[in-house]
XYZ file of C-alpha atoms in Angstrom:
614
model
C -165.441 112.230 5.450
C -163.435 110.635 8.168
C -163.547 106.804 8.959
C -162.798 105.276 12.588
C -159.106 103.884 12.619
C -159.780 99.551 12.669
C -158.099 97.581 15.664
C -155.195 95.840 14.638
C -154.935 92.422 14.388
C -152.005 90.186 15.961
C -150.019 88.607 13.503
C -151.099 84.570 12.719
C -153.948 84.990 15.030
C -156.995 83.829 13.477
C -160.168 86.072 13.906
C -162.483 82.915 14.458
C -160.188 82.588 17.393
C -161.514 85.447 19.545
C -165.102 85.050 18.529
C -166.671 83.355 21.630
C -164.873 81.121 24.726
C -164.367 77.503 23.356
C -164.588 74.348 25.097
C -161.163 73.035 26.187
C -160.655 70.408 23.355
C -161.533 72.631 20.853
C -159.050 75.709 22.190
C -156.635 73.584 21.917
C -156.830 72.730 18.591
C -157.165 75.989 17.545
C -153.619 76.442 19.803
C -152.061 74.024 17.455
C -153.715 75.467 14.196
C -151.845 78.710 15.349
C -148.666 77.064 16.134
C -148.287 75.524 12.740
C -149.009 78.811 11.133
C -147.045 80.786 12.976
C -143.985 78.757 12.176
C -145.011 78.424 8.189
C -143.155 80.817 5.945
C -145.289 82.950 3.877
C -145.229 82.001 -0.087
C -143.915 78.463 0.760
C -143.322 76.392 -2.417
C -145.807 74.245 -0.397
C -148.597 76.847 -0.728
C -147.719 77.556 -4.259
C -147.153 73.904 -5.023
C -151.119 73.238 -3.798
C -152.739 73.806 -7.010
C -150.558 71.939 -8.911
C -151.293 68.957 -6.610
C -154.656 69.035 -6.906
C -154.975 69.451 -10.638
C -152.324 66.538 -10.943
C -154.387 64.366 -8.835
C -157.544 64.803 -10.344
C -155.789 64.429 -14.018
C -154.629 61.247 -12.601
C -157.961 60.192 -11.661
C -159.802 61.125 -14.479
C -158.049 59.095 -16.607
C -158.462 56.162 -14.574
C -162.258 56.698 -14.354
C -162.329 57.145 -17.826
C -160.774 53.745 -18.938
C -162.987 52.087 -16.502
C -166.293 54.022 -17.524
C -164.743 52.867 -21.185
C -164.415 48.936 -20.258
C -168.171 48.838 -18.330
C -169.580 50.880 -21.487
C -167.399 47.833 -24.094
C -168.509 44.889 -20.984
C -172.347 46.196 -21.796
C -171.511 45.777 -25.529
C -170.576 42.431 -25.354
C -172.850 41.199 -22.836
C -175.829 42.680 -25.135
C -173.881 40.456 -28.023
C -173.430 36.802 -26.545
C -177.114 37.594 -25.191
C -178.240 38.133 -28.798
C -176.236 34.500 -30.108
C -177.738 33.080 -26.553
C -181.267 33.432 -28.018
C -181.941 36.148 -25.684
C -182.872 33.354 -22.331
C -185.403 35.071 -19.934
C -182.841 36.907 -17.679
C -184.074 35.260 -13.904
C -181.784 34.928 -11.357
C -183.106 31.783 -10.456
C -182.579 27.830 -11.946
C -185.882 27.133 -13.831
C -188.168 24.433 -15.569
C -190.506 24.812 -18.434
C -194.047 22.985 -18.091
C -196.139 24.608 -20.870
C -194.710 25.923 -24.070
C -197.526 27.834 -26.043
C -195.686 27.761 -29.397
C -196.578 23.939 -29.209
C -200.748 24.878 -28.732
C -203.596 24.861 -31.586
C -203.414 28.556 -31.358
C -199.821 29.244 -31.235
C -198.305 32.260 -28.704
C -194.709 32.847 -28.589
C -194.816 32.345 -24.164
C -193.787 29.681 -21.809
C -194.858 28.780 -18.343
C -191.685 28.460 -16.293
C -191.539 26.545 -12.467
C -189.245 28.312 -10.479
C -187.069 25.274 -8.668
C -183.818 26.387 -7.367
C -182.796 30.169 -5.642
C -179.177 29.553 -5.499
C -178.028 26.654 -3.903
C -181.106 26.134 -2.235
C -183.721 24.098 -4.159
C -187.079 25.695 -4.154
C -188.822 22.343 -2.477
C -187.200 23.361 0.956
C -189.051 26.725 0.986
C -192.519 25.468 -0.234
C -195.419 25.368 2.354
C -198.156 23.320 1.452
C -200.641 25.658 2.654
C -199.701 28.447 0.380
C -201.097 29.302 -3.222
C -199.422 29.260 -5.916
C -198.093 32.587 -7.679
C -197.907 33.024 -11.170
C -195.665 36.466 -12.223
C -196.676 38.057 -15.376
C -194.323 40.007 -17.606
C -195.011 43.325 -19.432
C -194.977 43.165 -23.344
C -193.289 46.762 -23.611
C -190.454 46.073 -26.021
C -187.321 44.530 -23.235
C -187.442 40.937 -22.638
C -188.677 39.059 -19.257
C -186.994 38.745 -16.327
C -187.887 42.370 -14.752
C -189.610 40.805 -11.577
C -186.685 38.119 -10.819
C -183.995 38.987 -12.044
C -182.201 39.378 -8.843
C -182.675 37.184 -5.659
C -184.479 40.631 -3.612
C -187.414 40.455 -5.892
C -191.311 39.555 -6.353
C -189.940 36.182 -7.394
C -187.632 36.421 -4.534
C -190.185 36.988 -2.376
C -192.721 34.730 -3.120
C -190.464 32.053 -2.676
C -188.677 33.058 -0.013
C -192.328 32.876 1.674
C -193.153 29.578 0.746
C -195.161 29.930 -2.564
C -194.773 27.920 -5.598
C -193.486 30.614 -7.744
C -194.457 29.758 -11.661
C -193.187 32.908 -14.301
C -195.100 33.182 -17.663
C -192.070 34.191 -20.363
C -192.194 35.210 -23.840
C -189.585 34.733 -26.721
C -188.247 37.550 -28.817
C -189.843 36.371 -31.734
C -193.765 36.118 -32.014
C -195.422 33.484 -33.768
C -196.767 34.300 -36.917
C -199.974 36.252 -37.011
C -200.453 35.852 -33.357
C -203.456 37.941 -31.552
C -203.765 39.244 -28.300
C -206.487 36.870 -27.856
C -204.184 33.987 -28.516
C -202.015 35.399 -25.672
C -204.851 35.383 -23.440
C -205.651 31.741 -24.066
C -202.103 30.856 -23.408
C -202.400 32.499 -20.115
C -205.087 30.933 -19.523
C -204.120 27.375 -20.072
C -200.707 28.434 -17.667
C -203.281 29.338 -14.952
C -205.482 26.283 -15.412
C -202.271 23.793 -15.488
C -200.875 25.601 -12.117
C -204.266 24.959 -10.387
C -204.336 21.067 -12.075
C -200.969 20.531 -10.208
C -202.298 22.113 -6.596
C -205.003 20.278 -6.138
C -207.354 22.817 -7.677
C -206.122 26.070 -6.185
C -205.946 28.528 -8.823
C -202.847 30.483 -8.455
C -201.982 34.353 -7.808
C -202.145 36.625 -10.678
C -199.200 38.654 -10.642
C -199.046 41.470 -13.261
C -196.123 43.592 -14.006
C -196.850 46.765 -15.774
C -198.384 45.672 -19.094
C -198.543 42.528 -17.696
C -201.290 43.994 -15.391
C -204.090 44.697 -17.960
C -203.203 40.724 -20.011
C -204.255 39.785 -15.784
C -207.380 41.919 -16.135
C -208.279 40.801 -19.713
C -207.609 36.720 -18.027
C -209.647 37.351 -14.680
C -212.510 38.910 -16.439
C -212.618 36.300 -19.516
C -212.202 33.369 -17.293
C -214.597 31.445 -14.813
C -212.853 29.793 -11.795
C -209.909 32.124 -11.020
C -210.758 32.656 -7.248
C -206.856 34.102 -6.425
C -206.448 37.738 -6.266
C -205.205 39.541 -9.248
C -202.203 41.500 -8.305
C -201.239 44.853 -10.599
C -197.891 46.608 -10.147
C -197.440 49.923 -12.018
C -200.003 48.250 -14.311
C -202.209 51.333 -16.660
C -205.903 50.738 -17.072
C -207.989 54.080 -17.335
C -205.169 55.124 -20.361
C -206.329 58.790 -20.884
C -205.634 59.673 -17.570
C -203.314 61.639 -15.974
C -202.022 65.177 -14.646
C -200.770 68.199 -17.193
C -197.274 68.495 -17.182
C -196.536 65.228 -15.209
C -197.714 62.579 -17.506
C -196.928 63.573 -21.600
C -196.832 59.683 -22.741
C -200.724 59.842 -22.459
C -200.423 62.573 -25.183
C -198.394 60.816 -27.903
C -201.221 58.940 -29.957
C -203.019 61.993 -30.508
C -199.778 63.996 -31.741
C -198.954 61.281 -33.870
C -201.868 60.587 -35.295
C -202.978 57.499 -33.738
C -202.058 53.968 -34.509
C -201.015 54.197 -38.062
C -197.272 54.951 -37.286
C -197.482 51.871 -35.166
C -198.631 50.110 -37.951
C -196.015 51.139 -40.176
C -193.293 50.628 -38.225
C -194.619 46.942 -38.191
C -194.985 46.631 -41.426
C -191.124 47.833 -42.562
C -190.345 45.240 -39.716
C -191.450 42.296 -41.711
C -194.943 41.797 -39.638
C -192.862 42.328 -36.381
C -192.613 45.838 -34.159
C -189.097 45.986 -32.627
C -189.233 46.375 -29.284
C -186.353 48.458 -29.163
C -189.064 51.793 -30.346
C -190.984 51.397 -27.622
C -187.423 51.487 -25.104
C -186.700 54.484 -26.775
C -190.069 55.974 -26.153
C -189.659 55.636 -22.364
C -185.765 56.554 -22.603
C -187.285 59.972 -24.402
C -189.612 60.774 -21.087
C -186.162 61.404 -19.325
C -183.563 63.374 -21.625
C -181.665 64.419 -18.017
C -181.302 60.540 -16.965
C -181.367 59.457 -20.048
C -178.498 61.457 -21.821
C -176.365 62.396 -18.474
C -177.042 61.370 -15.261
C -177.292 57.329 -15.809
C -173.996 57.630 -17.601
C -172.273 60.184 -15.518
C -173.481 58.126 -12.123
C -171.816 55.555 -13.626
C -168.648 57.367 -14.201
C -168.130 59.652 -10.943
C -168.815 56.551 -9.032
C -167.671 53.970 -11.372
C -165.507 51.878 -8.650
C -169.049 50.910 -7.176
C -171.372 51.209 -9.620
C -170.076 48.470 -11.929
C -171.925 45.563 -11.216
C -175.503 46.941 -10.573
C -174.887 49.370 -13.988
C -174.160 46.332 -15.967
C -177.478 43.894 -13.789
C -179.699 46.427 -14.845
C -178.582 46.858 -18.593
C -178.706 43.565 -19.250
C -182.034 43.711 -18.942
C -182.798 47.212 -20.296
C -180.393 45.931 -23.583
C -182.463 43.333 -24.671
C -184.997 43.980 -27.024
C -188.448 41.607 -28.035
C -190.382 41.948 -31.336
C -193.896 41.592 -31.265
C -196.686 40.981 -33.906
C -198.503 43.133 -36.190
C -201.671 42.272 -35.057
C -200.724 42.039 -31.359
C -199.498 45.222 -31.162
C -202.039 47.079 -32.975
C -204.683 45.339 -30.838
C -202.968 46.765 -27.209
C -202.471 50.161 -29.117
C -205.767 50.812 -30.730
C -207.736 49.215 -27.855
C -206.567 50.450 -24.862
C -203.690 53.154 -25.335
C -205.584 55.055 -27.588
C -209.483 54.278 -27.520
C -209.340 53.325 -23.605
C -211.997 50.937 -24.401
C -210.422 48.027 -21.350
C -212.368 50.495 -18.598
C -214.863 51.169 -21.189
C -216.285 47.037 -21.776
C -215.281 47.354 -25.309
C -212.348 44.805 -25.873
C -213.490 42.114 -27.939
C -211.855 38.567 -27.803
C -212.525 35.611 -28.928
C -214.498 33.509 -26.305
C -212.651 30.315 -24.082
C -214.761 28.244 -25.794
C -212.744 27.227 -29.256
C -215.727 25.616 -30.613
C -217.567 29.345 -30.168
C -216.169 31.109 -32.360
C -218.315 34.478 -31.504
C -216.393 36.994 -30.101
C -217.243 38.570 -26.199
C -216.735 41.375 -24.890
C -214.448 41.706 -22.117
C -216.150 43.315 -19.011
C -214.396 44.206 -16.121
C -217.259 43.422 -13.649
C -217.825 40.179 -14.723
C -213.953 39.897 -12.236
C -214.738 38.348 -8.869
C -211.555 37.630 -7.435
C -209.908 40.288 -5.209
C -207.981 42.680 -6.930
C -204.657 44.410 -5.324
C -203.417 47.721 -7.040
C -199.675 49.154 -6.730
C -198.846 52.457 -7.553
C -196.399 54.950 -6.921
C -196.821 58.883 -7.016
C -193.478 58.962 -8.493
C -194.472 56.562 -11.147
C -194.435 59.169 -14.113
C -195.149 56.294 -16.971
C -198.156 54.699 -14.673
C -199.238 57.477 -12.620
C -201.757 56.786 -9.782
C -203.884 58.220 -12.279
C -204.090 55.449 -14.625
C -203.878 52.655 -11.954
C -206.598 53.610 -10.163
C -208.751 55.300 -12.498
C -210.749 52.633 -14.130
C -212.204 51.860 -10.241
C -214.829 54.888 -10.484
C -215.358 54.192 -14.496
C -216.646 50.935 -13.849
C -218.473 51.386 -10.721
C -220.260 54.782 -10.113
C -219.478 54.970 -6.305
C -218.894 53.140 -3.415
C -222.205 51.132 -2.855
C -222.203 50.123 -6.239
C -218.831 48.590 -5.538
C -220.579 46.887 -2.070
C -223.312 45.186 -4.200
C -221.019 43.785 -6.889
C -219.598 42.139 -4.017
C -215.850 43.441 -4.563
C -213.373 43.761 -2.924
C -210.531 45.832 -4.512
C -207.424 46.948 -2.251
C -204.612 49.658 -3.180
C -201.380 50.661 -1.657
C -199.545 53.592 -2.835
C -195.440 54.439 -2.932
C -194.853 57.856 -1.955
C -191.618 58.460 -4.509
C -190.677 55.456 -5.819
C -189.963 55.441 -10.164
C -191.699 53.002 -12.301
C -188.856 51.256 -12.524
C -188.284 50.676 -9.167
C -191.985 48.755 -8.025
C -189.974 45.825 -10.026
C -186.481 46.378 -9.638
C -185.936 48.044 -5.859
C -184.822 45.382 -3.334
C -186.610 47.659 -0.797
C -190.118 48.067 -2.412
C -189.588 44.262 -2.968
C -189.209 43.250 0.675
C -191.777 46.379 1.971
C -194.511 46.551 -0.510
C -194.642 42.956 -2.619
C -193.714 41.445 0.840
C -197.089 42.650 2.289
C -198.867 41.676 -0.752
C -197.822 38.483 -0.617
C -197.993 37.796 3.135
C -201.715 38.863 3.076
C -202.796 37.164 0.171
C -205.488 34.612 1.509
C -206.520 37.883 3.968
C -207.638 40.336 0.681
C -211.015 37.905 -0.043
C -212.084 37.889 3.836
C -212.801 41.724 4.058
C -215.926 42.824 3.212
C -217.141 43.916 -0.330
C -215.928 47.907 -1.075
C -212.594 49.529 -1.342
C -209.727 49.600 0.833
C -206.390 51.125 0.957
C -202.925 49.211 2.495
C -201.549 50.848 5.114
C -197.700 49.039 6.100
C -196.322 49.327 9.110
C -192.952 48.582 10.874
C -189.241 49.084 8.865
C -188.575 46.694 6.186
C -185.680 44.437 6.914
C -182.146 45.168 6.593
C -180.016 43.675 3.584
C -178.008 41.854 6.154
C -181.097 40.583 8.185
C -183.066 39.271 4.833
C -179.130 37.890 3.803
C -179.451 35.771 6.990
C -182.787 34.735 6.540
C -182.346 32.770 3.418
C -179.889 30.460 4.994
C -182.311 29.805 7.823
C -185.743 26.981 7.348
C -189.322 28.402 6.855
C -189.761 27.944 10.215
C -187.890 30.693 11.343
C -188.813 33.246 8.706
C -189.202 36.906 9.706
C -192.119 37.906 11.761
C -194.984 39.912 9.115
C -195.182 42.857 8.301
C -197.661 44.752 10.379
C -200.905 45.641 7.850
C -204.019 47.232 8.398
C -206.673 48.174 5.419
C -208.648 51.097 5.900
C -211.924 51.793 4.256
C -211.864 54.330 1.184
C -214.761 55.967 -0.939
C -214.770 55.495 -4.720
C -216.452 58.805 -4.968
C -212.322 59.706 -3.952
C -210.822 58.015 -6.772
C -212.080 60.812 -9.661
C -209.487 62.098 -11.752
C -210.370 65.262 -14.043
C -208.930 65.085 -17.639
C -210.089 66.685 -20.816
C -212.313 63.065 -21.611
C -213.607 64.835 -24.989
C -210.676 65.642 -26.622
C -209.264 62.098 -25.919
C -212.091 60.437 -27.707
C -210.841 63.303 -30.564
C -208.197 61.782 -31.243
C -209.338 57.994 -31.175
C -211.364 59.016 -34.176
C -208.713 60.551 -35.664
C -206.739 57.319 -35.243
C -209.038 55.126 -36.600
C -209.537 57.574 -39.951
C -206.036 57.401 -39.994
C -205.631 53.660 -39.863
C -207.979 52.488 -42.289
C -206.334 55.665 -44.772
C -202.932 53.433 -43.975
C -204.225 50.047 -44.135
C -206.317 50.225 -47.220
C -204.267 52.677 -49.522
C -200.129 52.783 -48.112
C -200.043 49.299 -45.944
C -200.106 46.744 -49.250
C -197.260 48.607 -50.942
C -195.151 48.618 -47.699
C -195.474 45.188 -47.040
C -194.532 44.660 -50.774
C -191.334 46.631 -50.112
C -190.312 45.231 -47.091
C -188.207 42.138 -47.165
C -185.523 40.243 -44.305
C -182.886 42.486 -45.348
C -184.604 45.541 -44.572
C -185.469 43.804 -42.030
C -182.663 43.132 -40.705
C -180.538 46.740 -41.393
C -183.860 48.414 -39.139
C -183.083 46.223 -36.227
C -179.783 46.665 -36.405
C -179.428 50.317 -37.557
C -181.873 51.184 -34.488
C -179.772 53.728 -32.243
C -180.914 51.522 -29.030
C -178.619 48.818 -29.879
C -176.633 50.991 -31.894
C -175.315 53.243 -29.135
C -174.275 49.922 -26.894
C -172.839 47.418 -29.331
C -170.533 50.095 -31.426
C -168.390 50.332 -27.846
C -167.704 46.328 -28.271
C -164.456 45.810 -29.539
C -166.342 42.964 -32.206
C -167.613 45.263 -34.107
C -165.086 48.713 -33.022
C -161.510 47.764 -33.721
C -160.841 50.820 -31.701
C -162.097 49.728 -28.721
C -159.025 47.120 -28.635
C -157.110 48.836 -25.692
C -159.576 49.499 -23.436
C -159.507 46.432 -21.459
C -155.493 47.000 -20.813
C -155.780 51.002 -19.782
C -158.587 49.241 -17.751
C -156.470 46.826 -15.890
C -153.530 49.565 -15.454
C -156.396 51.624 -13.585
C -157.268 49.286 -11.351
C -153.973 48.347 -10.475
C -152.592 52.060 -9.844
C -156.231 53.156 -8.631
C -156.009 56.514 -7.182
C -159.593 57.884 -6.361
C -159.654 62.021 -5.690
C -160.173 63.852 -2.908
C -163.642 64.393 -2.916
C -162.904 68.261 -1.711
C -160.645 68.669 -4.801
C -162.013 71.747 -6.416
C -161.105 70.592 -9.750
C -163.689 67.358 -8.830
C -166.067 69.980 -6.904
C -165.891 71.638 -10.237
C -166.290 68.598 -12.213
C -170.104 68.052 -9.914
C -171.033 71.408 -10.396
C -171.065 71.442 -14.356
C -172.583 67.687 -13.824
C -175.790 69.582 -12.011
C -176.175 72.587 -14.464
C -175.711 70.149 -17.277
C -178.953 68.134 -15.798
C -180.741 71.244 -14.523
C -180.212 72.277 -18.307
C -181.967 69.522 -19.720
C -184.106 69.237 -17.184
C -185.438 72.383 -18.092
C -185.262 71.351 -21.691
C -187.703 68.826 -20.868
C -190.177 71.142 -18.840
C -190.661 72.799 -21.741
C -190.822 70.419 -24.214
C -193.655 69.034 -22.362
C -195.275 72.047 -22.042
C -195.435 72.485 -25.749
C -196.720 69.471 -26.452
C -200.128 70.085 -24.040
C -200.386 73.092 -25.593
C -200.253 71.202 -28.927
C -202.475 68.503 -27.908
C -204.739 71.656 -26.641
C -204.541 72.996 -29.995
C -205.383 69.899 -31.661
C -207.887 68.390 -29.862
C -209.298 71.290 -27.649
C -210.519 70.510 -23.249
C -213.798 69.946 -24.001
């Protein structure tokens, strides 16, 4: 075999070099590239030395990222603490007034109706346009505290005001009244709505629903007479059994469970009271990846920028509500499990106190227009669930037409669940079109529409200057058109049969519970079980234990913190020790990723097992 002798190169001429003619500027920096080589010994200590550098430097920064990921991890600690001795305050990032405390009413409900009166230094009088209805912003009951919709300044309650609407927010306290209902929840809402409209002249305000806060809108516009605003619901679940395979698990949890009875239990150990802080860890378990790694490790590889919005959003996520027995069993046997909202099967108690038959709440008895929010990237409140409860309740589209309608959607292409309440861009895109249309939703004929935005939401900078100037120079509307959709469109396949399987199920297994294990757990329970279950709870465990009040250890954190700072010395971001670092950071989240993929996979094959497709 004989091989053809290679061409020998020049010494300390680089090959790239004679690949093609180069432009001028670009030849000449190679000319200098080769110059420098050329007069570089080979094996210089500086070559040798290289490594060393690098793994020095990223030592070096390690341990400063470290002591700061440390102090934010011991700052969320303590903030979760003086929250807890605060009495856990609604967490707006506005100045506030309360006009209606429902503890105080006949029927007693642990929620407030709050008057928004002050965005920073500006008070909330020099925004308000007479001509504008009010809005009222409704919380979701799922376990954190309120505050998710204004909680920074670039929000729905930002927004609303910002435009000129009195902005009311309905709160909740973290502890429920004793034996309080859903329906006595309802009625508080309803006396909130009826004393907005008494102090506007009559104008019954905008029902703005957050998430669970959504249906308690649906269950208020459909029980109540005289409610002409729309009813507004953001990431808000109403057809609760559907959903796509392999996207959407929660939907699958009562039936693998067994239905409501764990709920119940769980109540019942807590004294009469769920802690909210089971249903956080519910939604923390739909995301092991985020959950377990990439919240925390965002945090740390970026920790001298992420500080401040890590520790907004936690105190939020940190605080946990209780909520009653018979509440909770109520939203969890009637609509998470037996989907009876979409069915007309809720039963409340009717407005009329001196009635005391119950009704049954019927979703086309609504005649105010009704605005739906949803995001394909919602995986808690999939399209599926907002949207569903449309074609349940009225067969097609001329059905809808001769109720006399009008329901309008808008859907997020990517957007999290999280982020329809907490994204300053969805908040001055999407809620900003909502809002800006409001009065325009009841002038469009009967039948179903979908929102169609146009034009770029604003820049930070541009909405930044906008506060500081007068309503009359606010920033020109968003461009909107609504285009006419079928309901026939709005049909989402899922195994309906198998679903009502395991709401019989539940209920076998709830009166089994209630009537033969309940009475001996509530005779067990007592406040100091009460209290080691709240406390022991690994939700609040896994962020107070890194406050040096309760860890000792924690002590020196907040000095190795300060020396960081001080001698900050951020890496090269093409170290290869910290290109190293990212790489195991990706396979550790493709890992669990993966972990979850299958996880959910074996619970619809479970569920299949169970309950069957037909």
């Amino acid at each position: 075999m004989t091989t053809s002798p290679k061409p020998r190169r020049k010494p300390g001429r680089s090959a790239l070099t004679r690949s093609r003619p180069k432009p001028q500027a670009a030849a000449a920096a190679d000319a200098a590239f080769i110059e420098v080589e050329n007069a570089r010994p080979r094996g210089s200590a500086a070559d040798a030395g290289q490594p060393l550098a690098d793994a020095l430097a990223y030592w070096v920064d390690f341990a400063q990222r470290s002591a700061l990921f440390l102090d934010v991890l011991r700052e969320r600690g303590d903030n979760m603490l003086a929250h807890e001795r605060a009495g856990q305050p609604p967490l707006l990032d506005f100045e506030y007034e309360t006009i209606l405390d429902a503890r105080s009413f006949e029927r007693p409900a642990n929620y407030a109706l709050l008057r928004i009166t002050r965005c920073g230094p500006t008070h909330a009088s020099n925004f308000r346009r007479q001509d504008l209805r009010p809005v009222m912003v409704v919380e979701p009951r799922a376990g954190h505290g309120p505050g998710i919709g204004g909680f920074k300044h670039d929000s729905e309650v930002g927004v609303a005001l910002h435009q000129g609407h009195p902005t009311y927010f309905a709160i909740f306290y973290p502890e429920p009244c004793p034996g309080q209902t859903l329906a006595d929840v309802i009625h508080a809402l309803r006396a909130f709505a009826v004393e907005i409209a008494r102090h506007h002249d009559g104008v019954a305000p905008v029902l703005y629903g957050n998430c669970q806060g959504g249906w308690a809108v649906m269950l208020l516009a459909a029980d109540c007479e005289g409610l002409d605003g729309p009813s507004v619901l953001n990431g808000s679940p109403l057809s609760y059994w559907a959903g796509a395979e392999d996207v959407n698990p929660m939907r699958l949890a009562g039936g693998l469970l067994g239905g409501v009875w764990l709920t119940h239990l769980m109540a019942d150990l807590g004294g009469g009271r769920l802690d909210g802080a089971w249903l956080g860890q519910n939604f923390e378990r739909l995301n092991p990846a985020n959950t377990w790694w990439q919240k925390n490790y965002n945090l740390y590889s970026q920790v001298d920028t992420e500080r401040e919005r890590f520790l907004e959003f936690e105190r939020w996520w940190s605080s946990f509500y209780f909520l009653s027995r018979e509440e909770i069993l109520a939203t969890v046997e009637n609509l998470f499990i037996g989907n009876r909202l979409e069915q007309g099967q809720v039963r409340l108690d009717c407005c009329d106190v001196q009635d005391h038959l119950a009704c049954v709440v019927d979703l086309r008895r609504i005649r105010n227009p009704i605005v739906v929010f949803a995001s394909s990237g919602d995986n808690i409140t999939p399209p599926h669930q907002a949207l569903g409860w449309i074609p349940a309740i009225y067969p097609d589209t001329e059905a809808l037409k001769a109720a006399g309608q009008r329901i309008v959607y808008l859907l997020n292409p990517h957007v999290g669940h999280l982020g329809i309440f907490v994204s300053a861009s969805v908040a001055q895109h999407e809620h900003r079109a909502i809002l800006e249309n409001i009065e325009a939703y009841k002038n469009l004929a009967p039948g179903l529409y979908e929102m169609k935005i146009g034009g770029p939401s604003e820049s930070a900078a541009t909405v930044g200057a906008a506060r500081s100037r007068s309503r009359d120079a606010a920033p020109a509307p968003l461009a909107v058109r609504f285009e006419e959709r079928r309901v026939e469109d709005l049909r989402f396949d899922y195994p309906r049969h198998a679903f009502e399987k395991v709401d019989a199920v539940s209920q076998w297994n709830e009166s089994f519970y209630r009537n033969w294990i309940s009475p001996w757990v509530r005779a067990s329970a007592n406040p100091v079980s009460a209290f080691l279950q709240k406390w022991g709870h690994p939700m609040r465990m896994q962020r107070y234990l890194f406050s040096a009040q309760v860890s000792p250890a924690m002590a020196w954190v907040p000095f190795a913190a300060a020396w960081a700072r001080q001698t900050r010395q951020p890496v090269a971001r093409d170290n290869p020790w910290h290109v190293a670092e990212q790489e195991a950071s990706k396979a550790i989240a493709a890992a669990l990723e993966q972990w979850r993929i299958q996880r959910d996979a074996a619970q619809e094959q479970w569920f299949t097992q169970l309950y069957g497709n037909t």
